[in-house]
mmCIF file with all atom_site columns, C-alpha atoms in Angstrom:
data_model
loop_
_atom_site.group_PDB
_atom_site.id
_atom_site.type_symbol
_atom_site.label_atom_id
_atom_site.label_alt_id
_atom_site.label_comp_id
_atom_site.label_asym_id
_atom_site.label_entity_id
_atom_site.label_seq_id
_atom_site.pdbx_PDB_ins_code
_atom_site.Cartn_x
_atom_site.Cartn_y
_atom_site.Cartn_z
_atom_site.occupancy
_atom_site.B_iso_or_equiv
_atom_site.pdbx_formal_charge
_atom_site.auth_seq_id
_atom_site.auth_comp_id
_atom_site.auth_asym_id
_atom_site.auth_atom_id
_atom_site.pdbx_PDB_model_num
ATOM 1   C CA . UNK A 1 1   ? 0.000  0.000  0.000  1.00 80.00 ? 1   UNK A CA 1
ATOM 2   C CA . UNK A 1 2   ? 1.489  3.326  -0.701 1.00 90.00 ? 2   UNK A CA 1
ATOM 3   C CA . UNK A 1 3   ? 0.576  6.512  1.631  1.00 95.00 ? 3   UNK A CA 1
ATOM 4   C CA . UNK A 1 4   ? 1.370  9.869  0.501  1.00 96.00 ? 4   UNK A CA 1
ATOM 5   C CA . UNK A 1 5   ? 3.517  12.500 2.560  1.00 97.00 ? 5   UNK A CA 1
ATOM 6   C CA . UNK A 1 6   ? 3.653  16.310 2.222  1.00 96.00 ? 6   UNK A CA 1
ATOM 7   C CA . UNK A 1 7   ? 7.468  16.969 2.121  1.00 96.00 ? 7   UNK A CA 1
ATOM 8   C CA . UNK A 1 8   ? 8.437  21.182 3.247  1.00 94.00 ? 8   UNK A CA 1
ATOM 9   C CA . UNK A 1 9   ? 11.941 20.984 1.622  1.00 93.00 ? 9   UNK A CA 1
ATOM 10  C CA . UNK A 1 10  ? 13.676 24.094 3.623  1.00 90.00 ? 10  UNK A CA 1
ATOM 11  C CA . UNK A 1 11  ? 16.472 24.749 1.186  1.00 87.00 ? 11  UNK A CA 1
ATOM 12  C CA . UNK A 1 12  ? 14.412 24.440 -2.089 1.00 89.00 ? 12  UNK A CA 1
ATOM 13  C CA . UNK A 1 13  ? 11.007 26.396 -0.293 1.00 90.00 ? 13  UNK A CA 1
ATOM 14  C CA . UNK A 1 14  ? 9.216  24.538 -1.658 1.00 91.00 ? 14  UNK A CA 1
ATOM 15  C CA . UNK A 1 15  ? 5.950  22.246 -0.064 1.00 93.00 ? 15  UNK A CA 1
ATOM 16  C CA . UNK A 1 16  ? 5.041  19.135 -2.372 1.00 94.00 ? 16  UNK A CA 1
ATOM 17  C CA . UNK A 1 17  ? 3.125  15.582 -2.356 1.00 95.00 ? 17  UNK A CA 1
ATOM 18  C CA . UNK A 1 18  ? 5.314  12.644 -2.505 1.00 96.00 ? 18  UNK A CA 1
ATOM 19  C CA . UNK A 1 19  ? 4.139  8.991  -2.247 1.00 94.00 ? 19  UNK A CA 1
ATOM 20  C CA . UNK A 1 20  ? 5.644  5.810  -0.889 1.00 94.00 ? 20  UNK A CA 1
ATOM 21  C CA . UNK A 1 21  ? 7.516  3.817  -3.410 1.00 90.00 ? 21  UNK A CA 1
ATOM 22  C CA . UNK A 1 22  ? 6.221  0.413  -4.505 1.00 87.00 ? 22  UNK A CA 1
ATOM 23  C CA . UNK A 1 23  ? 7.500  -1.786 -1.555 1.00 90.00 ? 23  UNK A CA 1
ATOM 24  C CA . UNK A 1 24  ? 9.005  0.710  0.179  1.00 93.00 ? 24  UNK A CA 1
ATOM 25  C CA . UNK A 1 25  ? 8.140  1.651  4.032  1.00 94.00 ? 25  UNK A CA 1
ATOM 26  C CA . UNK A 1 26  ? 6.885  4.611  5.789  1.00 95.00 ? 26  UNK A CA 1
ATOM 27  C CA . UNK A 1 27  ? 10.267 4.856  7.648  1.00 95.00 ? 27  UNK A CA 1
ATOM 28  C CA . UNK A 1 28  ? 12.339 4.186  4.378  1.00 96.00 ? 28  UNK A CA 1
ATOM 29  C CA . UNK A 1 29  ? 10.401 7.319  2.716  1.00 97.00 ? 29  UNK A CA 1
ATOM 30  C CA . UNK A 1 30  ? 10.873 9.342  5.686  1.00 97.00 ? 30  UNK A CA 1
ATOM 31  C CA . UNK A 1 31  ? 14.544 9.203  5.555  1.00 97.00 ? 31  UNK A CA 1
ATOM 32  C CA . UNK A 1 32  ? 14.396 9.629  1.607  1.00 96.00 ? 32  UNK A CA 1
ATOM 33  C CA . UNK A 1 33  ? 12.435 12.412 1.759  1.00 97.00 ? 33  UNK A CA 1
ATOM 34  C CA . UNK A 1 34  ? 13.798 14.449 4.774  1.00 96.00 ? 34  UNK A CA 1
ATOM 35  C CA . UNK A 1 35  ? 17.358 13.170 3.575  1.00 94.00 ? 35  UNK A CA 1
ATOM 36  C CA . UNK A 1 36  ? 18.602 11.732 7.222  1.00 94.00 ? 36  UNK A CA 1
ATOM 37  C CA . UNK A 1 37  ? 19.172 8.317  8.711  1.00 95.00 ? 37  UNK A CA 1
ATOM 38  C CA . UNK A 1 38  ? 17.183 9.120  12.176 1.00 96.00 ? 38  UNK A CA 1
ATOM 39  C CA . UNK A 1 39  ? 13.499 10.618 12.245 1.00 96.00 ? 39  UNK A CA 1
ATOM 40  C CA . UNK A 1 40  ? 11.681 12.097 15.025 1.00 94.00 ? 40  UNK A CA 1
ATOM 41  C CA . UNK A 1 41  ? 8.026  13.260 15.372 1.00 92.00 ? 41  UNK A CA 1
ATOM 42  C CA . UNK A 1 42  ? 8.280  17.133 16.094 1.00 90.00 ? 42  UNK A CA 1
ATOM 43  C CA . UNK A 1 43  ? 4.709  17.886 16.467 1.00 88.00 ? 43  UNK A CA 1
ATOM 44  C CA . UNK A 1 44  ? 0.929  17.338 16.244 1.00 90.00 ? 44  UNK A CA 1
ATOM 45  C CA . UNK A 1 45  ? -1.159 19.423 13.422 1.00 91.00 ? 45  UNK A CA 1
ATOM 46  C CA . UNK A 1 46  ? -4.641 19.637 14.513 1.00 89.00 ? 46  UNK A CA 1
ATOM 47  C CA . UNK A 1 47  ? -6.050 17.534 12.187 1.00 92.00 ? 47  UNK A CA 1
ATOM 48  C CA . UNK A 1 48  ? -3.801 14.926 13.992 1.00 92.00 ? 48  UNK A CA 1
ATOM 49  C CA . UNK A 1 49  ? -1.111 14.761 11.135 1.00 94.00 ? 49  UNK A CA 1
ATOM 50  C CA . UNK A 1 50  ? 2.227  13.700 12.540 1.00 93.00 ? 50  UNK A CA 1
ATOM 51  C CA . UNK A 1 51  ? 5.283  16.568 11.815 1.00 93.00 ? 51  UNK A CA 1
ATOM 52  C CA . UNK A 1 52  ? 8.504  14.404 11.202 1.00 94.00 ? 52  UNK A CA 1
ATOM 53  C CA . UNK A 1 53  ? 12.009 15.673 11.170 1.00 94.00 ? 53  UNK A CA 1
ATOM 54  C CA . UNK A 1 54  ? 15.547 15.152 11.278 1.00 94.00 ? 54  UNK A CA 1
ATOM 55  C CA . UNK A 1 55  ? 16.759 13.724 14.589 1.00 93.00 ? 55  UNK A CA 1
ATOM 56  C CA . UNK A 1 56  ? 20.334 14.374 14.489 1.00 91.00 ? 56  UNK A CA 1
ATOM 57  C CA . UNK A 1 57  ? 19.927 17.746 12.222 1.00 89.00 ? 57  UNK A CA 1
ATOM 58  C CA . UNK A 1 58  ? 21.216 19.800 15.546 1.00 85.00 ? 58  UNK A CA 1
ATOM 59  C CA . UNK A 1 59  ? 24.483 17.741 15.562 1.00 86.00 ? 59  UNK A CA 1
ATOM 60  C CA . UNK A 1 60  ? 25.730 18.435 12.155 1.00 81.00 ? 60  UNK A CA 1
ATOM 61  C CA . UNK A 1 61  ? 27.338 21.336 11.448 1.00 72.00 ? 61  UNK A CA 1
ATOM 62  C CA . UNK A 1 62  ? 25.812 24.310 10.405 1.00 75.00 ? 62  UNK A CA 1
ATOM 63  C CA . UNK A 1 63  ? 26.345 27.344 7.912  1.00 72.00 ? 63  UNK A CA 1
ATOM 64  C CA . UNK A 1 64  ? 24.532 30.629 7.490  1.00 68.00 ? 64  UNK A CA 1
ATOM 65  C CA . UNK A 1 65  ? 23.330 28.379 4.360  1.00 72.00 ? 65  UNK A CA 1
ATOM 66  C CA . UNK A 1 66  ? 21.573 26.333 7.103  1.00 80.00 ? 66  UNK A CA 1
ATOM 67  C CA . UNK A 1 67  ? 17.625 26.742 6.301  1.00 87.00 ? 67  UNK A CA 1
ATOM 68  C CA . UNK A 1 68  ? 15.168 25.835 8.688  1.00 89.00 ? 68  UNK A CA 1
ATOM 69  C CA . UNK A 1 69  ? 11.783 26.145 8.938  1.00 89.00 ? 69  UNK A CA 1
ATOM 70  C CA . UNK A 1 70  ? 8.886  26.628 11.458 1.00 87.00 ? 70  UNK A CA 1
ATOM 71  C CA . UNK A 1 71  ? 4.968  25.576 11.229 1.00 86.00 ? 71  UNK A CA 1
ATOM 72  C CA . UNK A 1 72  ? 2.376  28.122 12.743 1.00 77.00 ? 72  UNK A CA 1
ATOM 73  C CA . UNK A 1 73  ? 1.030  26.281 15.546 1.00 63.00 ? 73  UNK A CA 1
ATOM 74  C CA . UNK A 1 74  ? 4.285  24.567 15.976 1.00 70.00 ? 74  UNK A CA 1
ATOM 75  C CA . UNK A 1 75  ? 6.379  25.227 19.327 1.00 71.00 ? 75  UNK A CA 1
ATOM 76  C CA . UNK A 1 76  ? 9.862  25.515 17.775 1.00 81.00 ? 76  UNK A CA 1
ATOM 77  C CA . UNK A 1 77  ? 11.465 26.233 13.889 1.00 86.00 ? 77  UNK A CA 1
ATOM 78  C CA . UNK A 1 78  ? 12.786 22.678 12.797 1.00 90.00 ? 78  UNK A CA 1
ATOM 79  C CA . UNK A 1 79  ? 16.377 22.905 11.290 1.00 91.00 ? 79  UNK A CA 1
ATOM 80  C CA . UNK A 1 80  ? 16.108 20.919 8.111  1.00 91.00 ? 80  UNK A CA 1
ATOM 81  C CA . UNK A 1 81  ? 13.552 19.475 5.645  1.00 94.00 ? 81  UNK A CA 1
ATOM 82  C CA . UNK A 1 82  ? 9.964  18.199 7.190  1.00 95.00 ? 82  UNK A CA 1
ATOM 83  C CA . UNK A 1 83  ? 7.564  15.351 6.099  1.00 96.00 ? 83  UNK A CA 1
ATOM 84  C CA . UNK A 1 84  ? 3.590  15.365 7.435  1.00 96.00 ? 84  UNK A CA 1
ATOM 85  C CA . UNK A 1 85  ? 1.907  11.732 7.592  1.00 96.00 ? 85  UNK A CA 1
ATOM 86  C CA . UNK A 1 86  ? -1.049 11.255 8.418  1.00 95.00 ? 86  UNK A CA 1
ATOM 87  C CA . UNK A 1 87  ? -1.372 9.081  12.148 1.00 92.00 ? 87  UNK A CA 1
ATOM 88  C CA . UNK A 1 88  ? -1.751 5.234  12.548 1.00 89.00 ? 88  UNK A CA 1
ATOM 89  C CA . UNK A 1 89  ? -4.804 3.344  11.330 1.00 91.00 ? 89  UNK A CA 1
ATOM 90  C CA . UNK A 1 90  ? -6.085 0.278  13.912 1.00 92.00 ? 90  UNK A CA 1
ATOM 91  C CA . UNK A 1 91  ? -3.567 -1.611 12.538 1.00 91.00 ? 91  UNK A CA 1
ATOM 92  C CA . UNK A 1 92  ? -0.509 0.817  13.537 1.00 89.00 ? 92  UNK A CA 1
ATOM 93  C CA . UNK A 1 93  ? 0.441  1.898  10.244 1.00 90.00 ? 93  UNK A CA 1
ATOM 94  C CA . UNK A 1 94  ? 0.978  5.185  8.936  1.00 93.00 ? 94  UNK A CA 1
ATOM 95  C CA . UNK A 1 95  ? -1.949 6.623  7.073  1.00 94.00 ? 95  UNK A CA 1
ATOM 96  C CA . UNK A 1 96  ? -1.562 9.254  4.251  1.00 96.00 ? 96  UNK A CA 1
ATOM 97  C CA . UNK A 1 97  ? -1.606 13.108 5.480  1.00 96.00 ? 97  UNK A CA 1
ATOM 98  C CA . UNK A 1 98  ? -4.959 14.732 5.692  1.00 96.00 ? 98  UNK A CA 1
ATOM 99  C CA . UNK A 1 99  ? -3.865 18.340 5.535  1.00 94.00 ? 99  UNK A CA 1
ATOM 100 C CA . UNK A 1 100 ? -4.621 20.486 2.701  1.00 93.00 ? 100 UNK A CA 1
ATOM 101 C CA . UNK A 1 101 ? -1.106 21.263 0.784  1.00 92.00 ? 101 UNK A CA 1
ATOM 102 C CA . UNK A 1 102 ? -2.359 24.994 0.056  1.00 91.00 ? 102 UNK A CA 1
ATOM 103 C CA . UNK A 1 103 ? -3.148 25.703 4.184  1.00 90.00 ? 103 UNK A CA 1
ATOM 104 C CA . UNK A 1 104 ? 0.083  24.197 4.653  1.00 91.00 ? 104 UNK A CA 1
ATOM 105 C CA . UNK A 1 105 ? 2.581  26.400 2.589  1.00 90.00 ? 105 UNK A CA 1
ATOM 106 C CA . UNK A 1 106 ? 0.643  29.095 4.044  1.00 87.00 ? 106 UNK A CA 1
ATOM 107 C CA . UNK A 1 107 ? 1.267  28.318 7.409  1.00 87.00 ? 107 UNK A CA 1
ATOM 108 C CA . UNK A 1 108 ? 5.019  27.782 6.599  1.00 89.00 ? 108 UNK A CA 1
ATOM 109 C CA . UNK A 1 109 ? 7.971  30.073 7.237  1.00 86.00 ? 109 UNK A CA 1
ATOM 110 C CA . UNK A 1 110 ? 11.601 29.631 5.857  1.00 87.00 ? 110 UNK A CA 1
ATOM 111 C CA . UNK A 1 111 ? 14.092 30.597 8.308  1.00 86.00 ? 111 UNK A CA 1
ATOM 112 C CA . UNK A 1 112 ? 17.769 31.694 8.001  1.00 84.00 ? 112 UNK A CA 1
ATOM 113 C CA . UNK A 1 113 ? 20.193 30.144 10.832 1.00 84.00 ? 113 UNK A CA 1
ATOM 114 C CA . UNK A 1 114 ? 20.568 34.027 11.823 1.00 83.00 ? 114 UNK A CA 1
ATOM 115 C CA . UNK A 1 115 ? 16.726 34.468 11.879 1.00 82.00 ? 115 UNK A CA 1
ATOM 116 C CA . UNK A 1 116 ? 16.862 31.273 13.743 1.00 83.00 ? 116 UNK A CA 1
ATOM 117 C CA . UNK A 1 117 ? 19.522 32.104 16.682 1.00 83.00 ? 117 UNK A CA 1
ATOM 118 C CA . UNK A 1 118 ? 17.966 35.781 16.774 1.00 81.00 ? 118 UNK A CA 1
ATOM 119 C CA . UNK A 1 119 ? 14.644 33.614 17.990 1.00 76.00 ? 119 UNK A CA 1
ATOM 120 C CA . UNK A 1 120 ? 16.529 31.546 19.792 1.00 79.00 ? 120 UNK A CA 1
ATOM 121 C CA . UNK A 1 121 ? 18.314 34.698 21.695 1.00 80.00 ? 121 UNK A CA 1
ATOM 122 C CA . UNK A 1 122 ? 15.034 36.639 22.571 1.00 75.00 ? 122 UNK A CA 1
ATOM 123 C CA . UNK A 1 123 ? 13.465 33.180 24.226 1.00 72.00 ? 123 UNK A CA 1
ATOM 124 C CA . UNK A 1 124 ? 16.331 33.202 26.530 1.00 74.00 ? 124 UNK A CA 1
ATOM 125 C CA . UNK A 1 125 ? 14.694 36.326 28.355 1.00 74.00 ? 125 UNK A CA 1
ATOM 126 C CA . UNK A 1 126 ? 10.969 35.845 27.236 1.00 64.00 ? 126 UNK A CA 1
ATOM 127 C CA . UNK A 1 127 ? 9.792  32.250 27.120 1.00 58.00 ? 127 UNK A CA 1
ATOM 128 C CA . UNK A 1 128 ? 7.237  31.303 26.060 1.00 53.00 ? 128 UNK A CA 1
ATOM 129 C CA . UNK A 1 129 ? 6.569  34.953 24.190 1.00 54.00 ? 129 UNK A CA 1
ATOM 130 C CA . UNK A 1 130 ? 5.404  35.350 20.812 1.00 53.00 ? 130 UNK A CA 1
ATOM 131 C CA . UNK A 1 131 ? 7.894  36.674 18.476 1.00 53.00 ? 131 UNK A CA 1
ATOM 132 C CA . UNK A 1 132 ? 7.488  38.107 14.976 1.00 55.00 ? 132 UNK A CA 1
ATOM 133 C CA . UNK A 1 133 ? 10.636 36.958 12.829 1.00 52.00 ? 133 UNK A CA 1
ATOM 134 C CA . UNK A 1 134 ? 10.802 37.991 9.093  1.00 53.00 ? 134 UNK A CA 1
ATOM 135 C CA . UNK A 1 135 ? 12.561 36.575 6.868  1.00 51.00 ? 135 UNK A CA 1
ATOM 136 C CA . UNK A 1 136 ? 12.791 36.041 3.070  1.00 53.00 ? 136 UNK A CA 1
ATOM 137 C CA . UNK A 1 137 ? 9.999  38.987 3.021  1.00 55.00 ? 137 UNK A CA 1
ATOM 138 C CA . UNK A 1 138 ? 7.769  36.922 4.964  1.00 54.00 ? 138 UNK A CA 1
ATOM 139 C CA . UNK A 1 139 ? 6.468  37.507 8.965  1.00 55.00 ? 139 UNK A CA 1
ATOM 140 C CA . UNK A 1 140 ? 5.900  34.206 11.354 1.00 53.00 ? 140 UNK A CA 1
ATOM 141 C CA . UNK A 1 141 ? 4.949  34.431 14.797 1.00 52.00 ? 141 UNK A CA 1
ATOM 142 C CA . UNK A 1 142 ? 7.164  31.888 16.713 1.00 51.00 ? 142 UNK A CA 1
ATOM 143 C CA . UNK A 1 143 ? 7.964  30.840 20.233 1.00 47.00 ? 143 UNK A CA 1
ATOM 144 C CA . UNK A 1 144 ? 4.557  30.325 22.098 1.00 40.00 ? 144 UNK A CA 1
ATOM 145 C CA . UNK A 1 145 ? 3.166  26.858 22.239 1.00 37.00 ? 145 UNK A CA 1
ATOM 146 C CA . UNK A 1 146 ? -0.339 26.522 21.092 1.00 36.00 ? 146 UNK A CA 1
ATOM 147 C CA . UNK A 1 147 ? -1.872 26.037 24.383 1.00 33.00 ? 147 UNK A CA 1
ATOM 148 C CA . UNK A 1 148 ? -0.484 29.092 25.349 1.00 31.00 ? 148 UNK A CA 1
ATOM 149 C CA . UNK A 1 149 ? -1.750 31.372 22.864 1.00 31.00 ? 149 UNK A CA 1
ATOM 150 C CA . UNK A 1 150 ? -3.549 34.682 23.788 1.00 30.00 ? 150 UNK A CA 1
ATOM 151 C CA . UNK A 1 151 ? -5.901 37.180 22.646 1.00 32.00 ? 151 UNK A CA 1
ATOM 152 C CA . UNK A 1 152 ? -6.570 40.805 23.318 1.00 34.00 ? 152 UNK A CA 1
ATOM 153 C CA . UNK A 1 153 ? -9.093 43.138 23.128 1.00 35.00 ? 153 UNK A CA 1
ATOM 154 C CA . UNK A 1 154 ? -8.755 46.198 22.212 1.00 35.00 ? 154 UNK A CA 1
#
């Protein structure tokens, strides 16, 4: 059975459907498409699609070519390319993603490793604080978990 993935490739920008290939398991596409040999589930969308990353991306080293990129309604900018599955069917396997591609690459930010350490800097003194990053001439909120979201009147 094949299952298709929604691959946000952070150095090409660019969000695309990819499927399984014939034979070929969930985990073996994960590590094709992300381009690692370790994955790790970096969030929940709220649709229950699983975010997958890199595992080891943080331990190699890193240029100012470095892209990364964060998911509104994610807690943290992943360094690296991301894949979104859909969750596990009765049977434990990974389904296909249920997302819609087009809310997806809107909700998606491409990050510079400055853009990313700049973030990274301000959280030191105000976790947990929203914090409007631009880069490549676009604006993401980052920094505040989900559940911790606000809303002001006025």
């Amino acid at each position: 059975m094949t299952i298709k993935l929604l691959k946000i490739d952070a150095t090409a920008y660019v969000v695309s459907v990819h499927e399984t290939e014939e034979g070929e398991s969930t985990l073996d596409a994960l590590y094709r498409l992300i381009g690692c040999d370790m994955v790790e589930v970096a969030g929940e969308l709220e649709n229950g699609d699983t975010i997958w990353c890199d595992e080891e991306a943080l331990l190699q080293s890193r240029t100012a070519q470095t892209r990364w990129c964060a998911i509104e309604g994610a807690t943290l900018p992943i360094c690296g390319n991301v894949v979104i599955s859909g969750t596990a069917d009765e049977d434990g396997e990974t389904i296909s993603f249920k997302s819609n591609i087009i809310d997806i690459a809107s909700r998606v930010a491409f990050l510079s490793e400055h853009a990313v350490a700049v973030w990274a800097e301000f959280q030191k003194d105000h976790p947990y604080q929203s914090f409007m990053i631009e880069s490549d001439g676009t604006k993401t909120a980052l920094g505040q978990p989900p559940h911790l979201h606000t809303h002001q009147e006025g």
